[in-house]
Amino acid sequence: MTFPVVGMVGGGQLARMTHEAGIPLGIRFRILSDTAQDSAAQVAADVTVGDYRDLDTLRAFAQGCDVITFDHEHVPTEHLRALEADGVAVRPGPDALVHAQDKGVMRAKLAEIGVPCPRNRIVADPADVTRFAAETAGYPLVLKTVRGGYDGKGVWFVRAEADAADAFRAGVPVLAEEKVDFVRELAANVVRSPHGQAVAYPVVESVQVDGVCDTMIAPAPGLSEALSAQAQRLALTVAAELGVVGHLAVELFETADGRILVNELAMRPHNSGHWTMDGAATSQFANHLRAVLDLPLGDPRPRAPWTVMANVLGGDYPDMYAGYLHCMARDPGLKIHMYGKDVKPGRKVGHVTTYGDDLPDVRERARHAADYLRGTIDE
Ligand code: ADP
């Protein structure tokens, strides 16, 4: 028995942080990256630069890997099936992953297993959107392309039939959903192994700004024990029913009348789990690796009563390192994670984490550091 090789498709920050988690375990890590400059490609020793949409490239990459996993969900399902037919261990496998690739498939499956979702159906054209509006709560409503969206791209808030045309331009099937009047967004994150062992992290509050995840608070403040347990159970059920292997993020809406509805699934490490790197006994990345290798999973419990993660977005000020002196001097407990990405306005280039006993203080420290590094405040 030698140390296994884990191959990750995608060279973004999720691959970079998964690689980091594998180092203390001696796990060998191979990356299929779009370019040699991608976040993970900069720091890993074994990098293949190639196109994940090309089956021959995937096949060559998989040679010598004990298992293949992903930092994004864009690999065509049929390629994953071909790899499995070659005998490659693909985790999560294509039958699970398709639910994170195609929102239509995901909605149909969640309905089948009785998981609460916003009312939805596939719509054919703008006139059909109006029929859907009449069947449900009317306009405004939400249209989503079933494939290819991320960070709010591929999502349209539509007030009238005349606004609906944009969603159909890509030629991808369109899902209509009632617009949920939620009080906040939550994420229930779990990790499941092929053995069927699973762990659940505390449910977090996910604060979104302009369709992009901004801040995570763990655990979600004021969430009742009953709703928290319900959300964790729901995520564990989804992981088991869909046969997920690895980390599963279930993005949820909490409604004013105390219900939770599933918005979205991600079957890989996820932004809503970054807080676990510093704030939990075992990070999402370490547990994702354990799961895909079918090792026993690590303790998901938090280290402190409160952990806050704030994304660092690029601003107008390109030199993030210049901010380290001030941030580190101000807050010795601050944890900074930078992804090696060029600073561009609005781009996620890193995150910061703080933890402690006093939520307002923990939040203020994370917010301050994220804003200071971005350059939106200067003291
Ligand atoms: P993406 O795949 O790009 O992350 P999501 O489906 O998560 O897209 O939608 C992005 C954001 O749009 C969500 O975080 C939420 O704020 C909002 N949103 C999505 N669906 C609905 C809905 N049915 N009702 C209200 N808001 C929604």
mmCIF file of C-alpha atoms and ligand atoms in Angstrom:
data_model
loop_
_atom_site.group_PDB
_atom_site.id
_atom_site.type_symbol
_atom_site.label_atom_id
_atom_site.label_comp_id
_atom_site.label_asym_id
_atom_site.label_seq_id
_atom_site.Cartn_x
_atom_site.Cartn_y
_atom_site.Cartn_z
ATOM 1 C CA MET A 1 0.000 0.000 0.000
ATOM 2 C CA THR A 2 1.464 3.351 -1.006
ATOM 3 C CA PHE A 3 0.061 6.823 -0.622
ATOM 4 C CA PRO A 4 -2.801 7.351 -3.035
ATOM 5 C CA VAL A 5 -2.949 9.849 -5.878
ATOM 6 C CA VAL A 6 -6.057 12.044 -5.870
ATOM 7 C CA GLY A 7 -6.755 13.737 -9.192
ATOM 8 C CA MET A 8 -8.805 16.917 -9.063
ATOM 9 C CA VAL A 9 -10.374 18.324 -12.208
ATOM 10 C CA GLY A 10 -10.165 22.108 -12.048
ATOM 11 C CA GLY A 11 -7.352 24.310 -10.774
ATOM 12 C CA GLY A 12 -9.243 26.979 -8.864
ATOM 13 C CA GLN A 13 -9.044 27.928 -5.207
ATOM 14 C CA LEU A 14 -11.055 24.874 -4.137
ATOM 15 C CA ALA A 15 -8.366 22.634 -5.626
ATOM 16 C CA ARG A 16 -5.683 24.775 -4.005
ATOM 17 C CA MET A 17 -7.234 24.373 -0.568
ATOM 18 C CA THR A 18 -7.972 20.650 -1.073
ATOM 19 C CA HIS A 19 -4.328 20.150 -2.009
ATOM 20 C CA GLU A 20 -3.317 22.009 1.143
ATOM 21 C CA ALA A 21 -5.478 19.677 3.244
ATOM 22 C CA GLY A 22 -3.876 16.588 1.704
ATOM 23 C CA ILE A 23 -0.279 17.602 2.442
ATOM 24 C CA PRO A 24 -0.197 16.577 6.136
ATOM 25 C CA LEU A 25 -1.697 13.202 5.190
ATOM 26 C CA GLY A 26 0.946 12.586 2.537
ATOM 27 C CA ILE A 27 -1.726 12.316 -0.143
ATOM 28 C CA ARG A 28 -0.373 12.892 -3.624
ATOM 29 C CA PHE A 29 -2.387 15.415 -5.560
ATOM 30 C CA ARG A 30 -2.709 15.833 -9.300
ATOM 31 C CA ILE A 31 -4.566 18.692 -10.977
ATOM 32 C CA LEU A 32 -6.148 19.100 -14.392
ATOM 33 C CA SER A 33 -6.032 22.841 -14.824
ATOM 34 C CA ASP A 34 -7.139 25.188 -17.596
ATOM 35 C CA THR A 35 -3.875 27.143 -17.377
ATOM 36 C CA ALA A 36 -0.573 26.953 -15.486
ATOM 37 C CA GLN A 37 -1.520 30.205 -13.758
ATOM 38 C CA ASP A 38 -4.696 28.902 -12.109
ATOM 39 C CA SER A 39 -4.868 29.166 -8.353
ATOM 40 C CA ALA A 40 -4.006 25.525 -7.583
ATOM 41 C CA ALA A 41 -1.649 25.064 -10.541
ATOM 42 C CA GLN A 42 0.657 27.685 -9.010
ATOM 43 C CA VAL A 43 1.268 25.610 -5.892
ATOM 44 C CA ALA A 44 0.924 21.938 -6.870
ATOM 45 C CA ALA A 45 3.803 19.856 -8.209
ATOM 46 C CA ASP A 46 1.780 17.585 -10.487
ATOM 47 C CA VAL A 47 -0.236 19.703 -12.898
ATOM 48 C CA THR A 48 -1.660 18.801 -16.286
ATOM 49 C CA VAL A 49 -2.799 21.774 -18.327
ATOM 50 C CA GLY A 50 -5.702 20.688 -20.484
ATOM 51 C CA ASP A 51 -9.353 20.925 -21.389
ATOM 52 C CA TYR A 52 -11.769 19.045 -19.083
ATOM 53 C CA ARG A 53 -14.314 18.957 -21.948
ATOM 54 C CA ASP A 54 -12.042 16.672 -23.962
ATOM 55 C CA LEU A 55 -12.451 12.967 -23.140
ATOM 56 C CA ASP A 56 -8.944 11.977 -24.283
ATOM 57 C CA THR A 57 -7.452 14.623 -21.999
ATOM 58 C CA LEU A 58 -9.532 13.326 -19.091
ATOM 59 C CA ARG A 59 -8.508 9.733 -19.828
ATOM 60 C CA ALA A 60 -4.816 10.586 -19.908
ATOM 61 C CA PHE A 61 -5.181 12.593 -16.704
ATOM 62 C CA ALA A 62 -6.972 9.749 -14.913
ATOM 63 C CA GLN A 63 -4.174 7.257 -15.696
ATOM 64 C CA GLY A 64 -2.321 6.651 -12.462
ATOM 65 C CA CYS A 65 -4.895 8.436 -10.275
ATOM 66 C CA ASP A 66 -6.524 6.305 -7.579
ATOM 67 C CA VAL A 67 -9.591 8.530 -7.610
ATOM 68 C CA ILE A 68 -10.871 11.528 -9.573
ATOM 69 C CA THR A 69 -12.754 14.375 -7.931
ATOM 70 C CA PHE A 70 -13.688 17.935 -8.877
ATOM 71 C CA ASP A 71 -13.351 21.591 -8.012
ATOM 72 C CA HIS A 72 -16.253 22.476 -10.301
ATOM 73 C CA GLU A 73 -19.215 20.633 -11.777
ATOM 74 C CA HIS A 74 -18.685 21.384 -15.465
ATOM 75 C CA VAL A 75 -17.240 18.080 -16.722
ATOM 76 C CA PRO A 76 -19.769 16.628 -19.188
ATOM 77 C CA THR A 77 -21.757 13.799 -17.594
ATOM 78 C CA GLU A 78 -21.120 11.467 -20.566
ATOM 79 C CA HIS A 79 -17.331 11.853 -20.126
ATOM 80 C CA LEU A 80 -17.650 10.864 -16.478
ATOM 81 C CA ARG A 81 -19.641 7.799 -17.471
ATOM 82 C CA ALA A 82 -16.920 6.896 -19.992
ATOM 83 C CA LEU A 83 -14.248 7.219 -17.281
ATOM 84 C CA GLU A 84 -16.265 4.991 -14.968
ATOM 85 C CA ALA A 85 -16.619 2.441 -17.758
ATOM 86 C CA ASP A 86 -12.785 2.508 -18.037
ATOM 87 C CA GLY A 87 -12.659 1.533 -14.349
ATOM 88 C CA VAL A 88 -11.743 4.960 -12.961
ATOM 89 C CA ALA A 89 -13.098 5.768 -9.472
ATOM 90 C CA VAL A 90 -15.051 8.994 -10.094
ATOM 91 C CA ARG A 91 -16.220 10.623 -6.841
ATOM 92 C CA PRO A 92 -18.837 11.918 -6.700
ATOM 93 C CA GLY A 93 -19.963 9.687 -9.560
ATOM 94 C CA PRO A 94 -21.897 10.956 -12.590
ATOM 95 C CA ASP A 95 -25.280 9.713 -11.322
ATOM 96 C CA ALA A 96 -24.910 11.895 -8.233
ATOM 97 C CA LEU A 97 -23.099 14.812 -9.848
ATOM 98 C CA VAL A 98 -25.740 15.334 -12.527
ATOM 99 C CA HIS A 99 -27.970 16.779 -9.787
ATOM 100 C CA ALA A 100 -25.436 19.532 -9.207
ATOM 101 C CA GLN A 101 -24.957 20.064 -12.946
ATOM 102 C CA ASP A 102 -28.553 20.327 -14.043
ATOM 103 C CA LYS A 103 -31.072 22.289 -11.992
ATOM 104 C CA GLY A 104 -33.989 20.611 -13.806
ATOM 105 C CA VAL A 105 -32.763 17.118 -12.888
ATOM 106 C CA MET A 106 -32.083 18.324 -9.328
ATOM 107 C CA ARG A 107 -35.595 19.776 -8.877
ATOM 108 C CA ALA A 108 -37.253 16.626 -10.245
ATOM 109 C CA LYS A 109 -35.242 14.365 -7.922
ATOM 110 C CA LEU A 110 -35.827 16.498 -4.834
ATOM 111 C CA ALA A 111 -39.572 16.463 -5.541
ATOM 112 C CA GLU A 112 -39.434 12.670 -5.877
ATOM 113 C CA ILE A 113 -37.738 12.216 -2.493
ATOM 114 C CA GLY A 114 -39.995 14.745 -0.771
ATOM 115 C CA VAL A 115 -37.459 17.521 -0.146
ATOM 116 C CA PRO A 116 -39.103 20.975 0.008
ATOM 117 C CA CYS A 117 -38.205 23.329 -2.858
ATOM 118 C CA PRO A 118 -39.685 26.510 -4.371
ATOM 119 C CA ARG A 119 -42.511 25.617 -6.777
ATOM 120 C CA ASN A 120 -40.933 25.173 -10.193
ATOM 121 C CA ARG A 121 -41.144 23.692 -13.657
ATOM 122 C CA ILE A 122 -39.335 23.751 -16.985
ATOM 123 C CA VAL A 123 -40.774 26.477 -19.231
ATOM 124 C CA ALA A 124 -40.728 26.538 -23.035
ATOM 125 C CA ASP A 125 -40.881 30.246 -23.892
ATOM 126 C CA PRO A 126 -41.961 33.623 -22.453
ATOM 127 C CA ALA A 127 -45.682 32.843 -22.925
ATOM 128 C CA ASP A 128 -45.185 29.659 -20.934
ATOM 129 C CA VAL A 129 -43.518 31.714 -18.188
ATOM 130 C CA THR A 130 -46.741 33.693 -17.900
ATOM 131 C CA ARG A 131 -48.713 30.431 -17.643
ATOM 132 C CA PHE A 132 -46.337 29.316 -14.856
ATOM 133 C CA ALA A 133 -46.907 32.675 -13.118
ATOM 134 C CA ALA A 134 -50.664 32.093 -13.282
ATOM 135 C CA GLU A 135 -50.273 28.588 -11.816
ATOM 136 C CA THR A 136 -48.188 29.898 -8.899
ATOM 137 C CA ALA A 137 -47.800 33.207 -7.056
ATOM 138 C CA GLY A 138 -47.549 35.304 -10.241
ATOM 139 C CA TYR A 139 -44.811 37.762 -11.134
ATOM 140 C CA PRO A 140 -42.103 38.490 -10.061
ATOM 141 C CA LEU A 141 -40.522 35.078 -10.463
ATOM 142 C CA VAL A 142 -37.115 33.582 -11.115
ATOM 143 C CA LEU A 143 -35.794 31.991 -14.313
ATOM 144 C CA LYS A 144 -32.657 29.866 -14.368
ATOM 145 C CA THR A 145 -30.810 28.116 -17.156
ATOM 146 C CA VAL A 146 -30.660 24.474 -16.042
ATOM 147 C CA ARG A 147 -26.936 24.218 -16.834
ATOM 148 C CA GLY A 148 -23.909 26.477 -16.883
ATOM 149 C CA GLY A 149 -24.843 29.139 -14.311
ATOM 150 C CA TYR A 150 -22.685 30.198 -11.383
ATOM 151 C CA ASP A 151 -22.530 33.094 -8.906
ATOM 152 C CA GLY A 152 -25.890 34.434 -10.058
ATOM 153 C CA LYS A 153 -25.043 34.230 -13.784
ATOM 154 C CA GLY A 154 -27.798 32.263 -15.477
ATOM 155 C CA VAL A 155 -30.399 33.571 -12.997
ATOM 156 C CA TRP A 156 -32.985 36.230 -13.932
ATOM 157 C CA PHE A 157 -35.521 37.975 -11.724
ATOM 158 C CA VAL A 158 -38.437 38.591 -14.017
ATOM 159 C CA ARG A 159 -41.271 41.075 -13.377
ATOM 160 C CA ALA A 160 -43.245 40.550 -16.576
ATOM 161 C CA GLU A 161 -43.347 38.393 -19.680
ATOM 162 C CA ALA A 162 -41.411 41.039 -21.613
ATOM 163 C CA ASP A 163 -38.371 40.508 -19.291
ATOM 164 C CA ALA A 164 -38.338 36.761 -19.836
ATOM 165 C CA ALA A 165 -36.737 36.678 -23.312
ATOM 166 C CA ASP A 166 -33.119 36.997 -22.056
ATOM 167 C CA ALA A 167 -33.228 33.668 -20.255
ATOM 168 C CA PHE A 168 -34.054 31.800 -23.465
ATOM 169 C CA ARG A 169 -31.243 33.311 -25.565
ATOM 170 C CA ALA A 170 -28.581 30.754 -24.551
ATOM 171 C CA GLY A 171 -30.661 27.920 -26.020
ATOM 172 C CA VAL A 172 -30.387 25.973 -22.748
ATOM 173 C CA PRO A 173 -33.605 24.679 -21.103
ATOM 174 C CA VAL A 174 -35.048 27.189 -18.650
ATOM 175 C CA LEU A 175 -36.454 26.449 -15.207
ATOM 176 C CA ALA A 176 -39.047 28.808 -13.727
ATOM 177 C CA GLU A 177 -39.306 29.114 -9.935
ATOM 178 C CA GLU A 178 -41.579 31.063 -7.691
ATOM 179 C CA LYS A 179 -39.675 33.924 -6.074
ATOM 180 C CA VAL A 180 -39.253 32.926 -2.456
ATOM 181 C CA ASP A 181 -39.715 35.714 0.030
ATOM 182 C CA PHE A 182 -36.956 34.428 2.281
ATOM 183 C CA VAL A 183 -35.654 36.032 5.471
ATOM 184 C CA ARG A 184 -32.155 34.708 4.928
ATOM 185 C CA GLU A 185 -30.089 32.085 3.170
ATOM 186 C CA LEU A 186 -28.556 29.128 4.991
ATOM 187 C CA ALA A 187 -26.230 26.327 3.984
ATOM 188 C CA ALA A 188 -26.308 22.799 5.387
ATOM 189 C CA ASN A 189 -23.026 21.083 4.611
ATOM 190 C CA VAL A 190 -22.394 17.376 4.963
ATOM 191 C CA VAL A 191 -19.732 14.929 3.839
ATOM 192 C CA ARG A 192 -20.481 11.329 2.882
ATOM 193 C CA SER A 193 -18.140 8.429 2.127
ATOM 194 C CA PRO A 194 -18.722 5.413 -0.157
ATOM 195 C CA HIS A 195 -19.139 3.355 3.009
ATOM 196 C CA GLY A 196 -22.169 5.489 3.784
ATOM 197 C CA GLN A 197 -20.593 7.212 6.775
ATOM 198 C CA ALA A 198 -21.612 10.869 6.934
ATOM 199 C CA VAL A 199 -20.920 13.934 9.050
ATOM 200 C CA ALA A 200 -22.872 17.182 9.271
ATOM 201 C CA TYR A 201 -21.337 20.590 9.924
ATOM 202 C CA PRO A 202 -23.258 23.232 11.851
ATOM 203 C CA VAL A 203 -25.766 25.031 9.598
ATOM 204 C CA VAL A 204 -24.412 28.424 8.542
ATOM 205 C CA GLU A 205 -26.021 31.705 7.573
ATOM 206 C CA SER A 206 -24.933 32.739 4.107
ATOM 207 C CA VAL A 207 -25.011 36.449 3.422
ATOM 208 C CA GLN A 208 -25.107 37.158 -0.326
ATOM 209 C CA VAL A 209 -24.299 40.474 -1.963
ATOM 210 C CA ASP A 210 -25.191 40.961 -5.670
ATOM 211 C CA GLY A 211 -25.687 37.214 -6.121
ATOM 212 C CA VAL A 212 -22.207 36.424 -4.748
ATOM 213 C CA CYS A 213 -21.555 34.831 -1.380
ATOM 214 C CA ASP A 214 -20.079 37.478 0.911
ATOM 215 C CA THR A 215 -20.065 36.355 4.547
ATOM 216 C CA MET A 216 -20.733 33.079 6.378
ATOM 217 C CA ILE A 217 -21.674 32.926 10.034
ATOM 218 C CA ALA A 218 -21.292 29.599 11.819
ATOM 219 C CA PRO A 219 -23.590 28.579 13.337
ATOM 220 C CA ALA A 220 -26.495 30.578 11.824
ATOM 221 C CA PRO A 221 -27.427 33.064 14.567
ATOM 222 C CA GLY A 222 -30.800 32.513 16.179
ATOM 223 C CA LEU A 223 -31.609 29.381 14.171
ATOM 224 C CA SER A 224 -33.811 27.165 16.310
ATOM 225 C CA GLU A 225 -32.469 23.771 17.239
ATOM 226 C CA ALA A 226 -35.437 22.181 15.511
ATOM 227 C CA LEU A 227 -34.831 23.959 12.198
ATOM 228 C CA SER A 228 -31.098 23.381 12.424
ATOM 229 C CA ALA A 229 -31.620 19.652 12.972
ATOM 230 C CA GLN A 230 -34.179 19.589 10.149
ATOM 231 C CA ALA A 231 -31.696 21.241 7.773
ATOM 232 C CA GLN A 232 -28.911 18.826 8.720
ATOM 233 C CA ARG A 233 -31.226 15.835 8.349
ATOM 234 C CA LEU A 234 -32.397 17.109 4.982
ATOM 235 C CA ALA A 235 -28.796 17.449 3.749
ATOM 236 C CA LEU A 236 -27.916 13.961 5.007
ATOM 237 C CA THR A 237 -30.999 12.562 3.268
ATOM 238 C CA VAL A 238 -30.103 14.266 -0.010
ATOM 239 C CA ALA A 239 -26.510 12.959 0.232
ATOM 240 C CA ALA A 240 -27.706 9.402 0.851
ATOM 241 C CA GLU A 241 -30.569 9.386 -1.692
ATOM 242 C CA LEU A 242 -28.432 10.861 -4.466
ATOM 243 C CA GLY A 243 -25.416 8.688 -3.610
ATOM 244 C CA VAL A 244 -23.128 11.668 -3.045
ATOM 245 C CA VAL A 245 -19.499 10.965 -2.186
ATOM 246 C CA GLY A 246 -17.522 13.880 -0.767
ATOM 247 C CA HIS A 247 -18.685 17.279 0.376
ATOM 248 C CA LEU A 248 -22.271 18.318 -0.339
ATOM 249 C CA ALA A 249 -23.407 21.899 0.184
ATOM 250 C CA VAL A 250 -27.178 22.354 0.341
ATOM 251 C CA GLU A 251 -28.070 26.017 -0.129
ATOM 252 C CA LEU A 252 -31.329 26.828 1.623
ATOM 253 C CA PHE A 253 -33.876 29.612 1.987
ATOM 254 C CA GLU A 254 -35.354 30.223 5.431
ATOM 255 C CA THR A 255 -38.840 31.713 5.188
ATOM 256 C CA ALA A 256 -40.602 34.044 7.611
ATOM 257 C CA ASP A 257 -43.020 31.265 8.577
ATOM 258 C CA GLY A 258 -40.158 29.010 9.688
ATOM 259 C CA ARG A 259 -39.763 26.718 6.693
ATOM 260 C CA ILE A 260 -36.643 25.772 4.806
ATOM 261 C CA LEU A 261 -36.566 25.260 1.045
ATOM 262 C CA VAL A 262 -33.668 23.976 -1.030
ATOM 263 C CA ASN A 263 -32.218 26.427 -3.525
ATOM 264 C CA GLU A 264 -29.160 24.694 -4.883
ATOM 265 C CA LEU A 265 -26.769 21.746 -4.452
ATOM 266 C CA ALA A 266 -22.979 21.710 -4.840
ATOM 267 C CA MET A 267 -21.045 18.426 -4.721
ATOM 268 C CA ARG A 268 -17.548 19.626 -3.927
ATOM 269 C CA PRO A 269 -15.977 21.838 -1.289
ATOM 270 C CA HIS A 270 -17.990 25.048 -1.229
ATOM 271 C CA ASN A 271 -17.603 28.678 -0.227
ATOM 272 C CA SER A 272 -20.125 28.135 2.575
ATOM 273 C CA GLY A 273 -17.646 25.662 4.114
ATOM 274 C CA HIS A 274 -14.472 27.764 4.017
ATOM 275 C CA TRP A 275 -14.995 28.720 7.659
ATOM 276 C CA THR A 276 -14.209 25.090 8.608
ATOM 277 C CA MET A 277 -10.509 25.507 7.682
ATOM 278 C CA ASP A 278 -9.965 27.535 10.829
ATOM 279 C CA GLY A 279 -13.244 27.064 12.658
ATOM 280 C CA ALA A 280 -13.862 23.301 12.742
ATOM 281 C CA ALA A 281 -11.924 20.306 14.037
ATOM 282 C CA THR A 282 -11.783 18.890 10.485
ATOM 283 C CA SER A 283 -12.089 21.167 7.458
ATOM 284 C CA GLN A 284 -14.433 20.508 4.539
ATOM 285 C CA PHE A 285 -11.344 19.989 2.375
ATOM 286 C CA ALA A 286 -9.811 17.367 4.684
ATOM 287 C CA ASN A 287 -13.155 15.601 4.948
ATOM 288 C CA HIS A 288 -13.725 15.749 1.195
ATOM 289 C CA LEU A 289 -10.366 13.994 0.696
ATOM 290 C CA ARG A 290 -11.151 11.415 3.364
ATOM 291 C CA ALA A 291 -14.513 10.744 1.735
ATOM 292 C CA VAL A 292 -13.249 10.312 -1.816
ATOM 293 C CA LEU A 293 -10.563 7.933 -0.465
ATOM 294 C CA ASP A 294 -13.187 6.115 1.636
ATOM 295 C CA LEU A 295 -11.324 6.844 4.865
ATOM 296 C CA PRO A 296 -13.169 7.386 8.154
ATOM 297 C CA LEU A 297 -14.436 10.979 8.330
ATOM 298 C CA GLY A 298 -13.130 13.600 10.760
ATOM 299 C CA ASP A 299 -14.892 15.462 13.549
ATOM 300 C CA PRO A 300 -17.007 18.294 12.040
ATOM 301 C CA ARG A 301 -17.562 20.178 15.288
ATOM 302 C CA PRO A 302 -16.662 23.872 15.595
ATOM 303 C CA ARG A 303 -13.679 25.058 17.632
ATOM 304 C CA ALA A 304 -15.373 28.188 18.969
ATOM 305 C CA PRO A 305 -18.932 29.346 19.651
ATOM 306 C CA TRP A 306 -18.791 31.631 16.581
ATOM 307 C CA THR A 307 -16.818 31.606 13.363
ATOM 308 C CA VAL A 308 -17.189 34.205 10.618
ATOM 309 C CA MET A 309 -15.741 33.900 7.118
ATOM 310 C CA ALA A 310 -15.733 36.916 4.819
ATOM 311 C CA ASN A 311 -14.756 36.719 1.170
ATOM 312 C CA VAL A 312 -12.090 39.139 0.028
ATOM 313 C CA LEU A 313 -13.134 40.581 -3.303
ATOM 314 C CA GLY A 314 -10.855 42.470 -5.611
ATOM 315 C CA GLY A 315 -11.201 46.235 -5.509
ATOM 316 C CA ASP A 316 -9.475 49.071 -7.319
ATOM 317 C CA TYR A 317 -6.360 48.582 -5.246
ATOM 318 C CA PRO A 318 -4.240 45.714 -6.627
ATOM 319 C CA ASP A 319 -1.706 45.257 -3.814
ATOM 320 C CA MET A 320 -3.455 43.109 -1.206
ATOM 321 C CA TYR A 321 -0.228 42.187 0.555
ATOM 322 C CA ALA A 322 0.262 45.815 1.548
ATOM 323 C CA GLY A 323 -2.746 45.394 3.845
ATOM 324 C CA TYR A 324 -1.302 42.465 5.799
ATOM 325 C CA LEU A 325 0.777 44.647 8.140
ATOM 326 C CA HIS A 326 -2.205 46.613 9.376
ATOM 327 C CA CYS A 327 -4.633 43.669 9.526
ATOM 328 C CA MET A 328 -2.253 41.335 11.334
ATOM 329 C CA ALA A 329 -1.166 44.023 13.794
ATOM 330 C CA ARG A 330 -4.778 44.938 14.540
ATOM 331 C CA ASP A 331 -5.980 41.347 14.995
ATOM 332 C CA PRO A 332 -3.540 38.548 15.911
ATOM 333 C CA GLY A 333 -6.436 36.055 15.749
ATOM 334 C CA LEU A 334 -7.204 36.847 12.108
ATOM 335 C CA LYS A 335 -6.712 34.066 9.539
ATOM 336 C CA ILE A 336 -6.011 35.141 5.958
ATOM 337 C CA HIS A 337 -6.312 32.845 2.927
ATOM 338 C CA MET A 338 -5.269 34.199 -0.465
ATOM 339 C CA TYR A 339 -5.738 32.267 -3.675
ATOM 340 C CA GLY A 340 -2.912 33.654 -5.833
ATOM 341 C CA LYS A 341 -5.411 35.254 -8.227
ATOM 342 C CA ASP A 342 -4.970 38.583 -9.970
ATOM 343 C CA VAL A 343 -6.982 41.282 -8.285
ATOM 344 C CA LYS A 344 -9.898 42.332 -10.482
ATOM 345 C CA PRO A 345 -12.879 44.331 -9.241
ATOM 346 C CA GLY A 346 -15.514 42.022 -7.767
ATOM 347 C CA ARG A 347 -13.458 38.821 -8.192
ATOM 348 C CA LYS A 348 -13.117 36.465 -5.193
ATOM 349 C CA VAL A 349 -9.380 36.513 -4.501
ATOM 350 C CA GLY A 350 -9.300 35.220 -0.933
ATOM 351 C CA HIS A 351 -11.118 35.001 2.354
ATOM 352 C CA VAL A 352 -10.541 35.813 5.995
ATOM 353 C CA THR A 353 -11.760 33.958 9.062
ATOM 354 C CA THR A 354 -12.215 34.989 12.678
ATOM 355 C CA TYR A 355 -13.614 33.074 15.624
ATOM 356 C CA GLY A 356 -14.400 33.642 19.270
ATOM 357 C CA ASP A 357 -17.093 33.929 21.936
ATOM 358 C CA ASP A 358 -18.655 37.279 21.031
ATOM 359 C CA LEU A 359 -20.488 37.340 17.690
ATOM 360 C CA PRO A 360 -20.535 41.127 17.110
ATOM 361 C CA ASP A 361 -16.776 41.264 17.752
ATOM 362 C CA VAL A 362 -16.045 38.232 15.549
ATOM 363 C CA ARG A 363 -18.142 39.729 12.734
ATOM 364 C CA GLU A 364 -16.574 43.163 12.990
ATOM 365 C CA ARG A 365 -13.058 41.707 12.822
ATOM 366 C CA ALA A 366 -13.807 39.671 9.705
ATOM 367 C CA ARG A 367 -15.638 42.546 7.996
ATOM 368 C CA HIS A 368 -12.840 44.962 8.802
ATOM 369 C CA ALA A 369 -10.124 42.715 7.398
ATOM 370 C CA ALA A 370 -12.047 41.924 4.206
ATOM 371 C CA ASP A 371 -12.789 45.610 3.595
ATOM 372 C CA TYR A 372 -9.267 46.728 4.450
ATOM 373 C CA LEU A 373 -7.620 44.187 2.157
ATOM 374 C CA ARG A 374 -9.984 45.181 -0.628
ATOM 375 C CA GLY A 375 -9.136 48.794 -0.068
ATOM 376 C CA THR A 376 -12.642 50.089 0.686
ATOM 377 C CA ILE A 377 -11.505 51.332 4.133
ATOM 378 C CA ASP A 378 -8.082 52.610 5.122
ATOM 379 C CA GLU A 379 -7.990 52.401 8.907
HETATM 380 P P1 ADP B 1 -26.097 30.050 -8.861
HETATM 381 O O1 ADP B 1 -26.153 28.659 -9.374
HETATM 382 O O2 ADP B 1 -25.614 31.047 -9.854
HETATM 383 O O3 ADP B 1 -25.453 30.200 -7.510
HETATM 384 P P2 ADP B 1 -28.660 30.225 -7.532
HETATM 385 O O4 ADP B 1 -29.718 29.310 -8.016
HETATM 386 O O5 ADP B 1 -27.965 29.866 -6.264
HETATM 387 O O6 ADP B 1 -27.620 30.463 -8.709
HETATM 388 O O7 ADP B 1 -29.271 31.674 -7.376
HETATM 389 C C1 ADP B 1 -28.465 32.807 -7.047
HETATM 390 C C2 ADP B 1 -29.175 33.651 -6.005
HETATM 391 O O8 ADP B 1 -30.440 34.115 -6.501
HETATM 392 C C3 ADP B 1 -29.513 32.898 -4.717
HETATM 393 O O9 ADP B 1 -28.445 32.880 -3.816
HETATM 394 C C4 ADP B 1 -30.696 33.713 -4.203
HETATM 395 O O10 ADP B 1 -30.249 34.859 -3.519
HETATM 396 C C5 ADP B 1 -31.418 34.117 -5.474
HETATM 397 N N1 ADP B 1 -32.481 33.151 -5.805
HETATM 398 C C6 ADP B 1 -32.340 32.001 -6.507
HETATM 399 N N2 ADP B 1 -33.498 31.338 -6.622
HETATM 400 C C7 ADP B 1 -34.440 32.073 -5.973
HETATM 401 C C8 ADP B 1 -35.846 31.922 -5.728
HETATM 402 N N3 ADP B 1 -36.548 30.884 -6.192
HETATM 403 N N4 ADP B 1 -36.449 32.887 -4.995
HETATM 404 C C9 ADP B 1 -35.760 33.955 -4.532
HETATM 405 N N5 ADP B 1 -34.447 34.153 -4.738
HETATM 406 C C10 ADP B 1 -33.779 33.238 -5.449
#
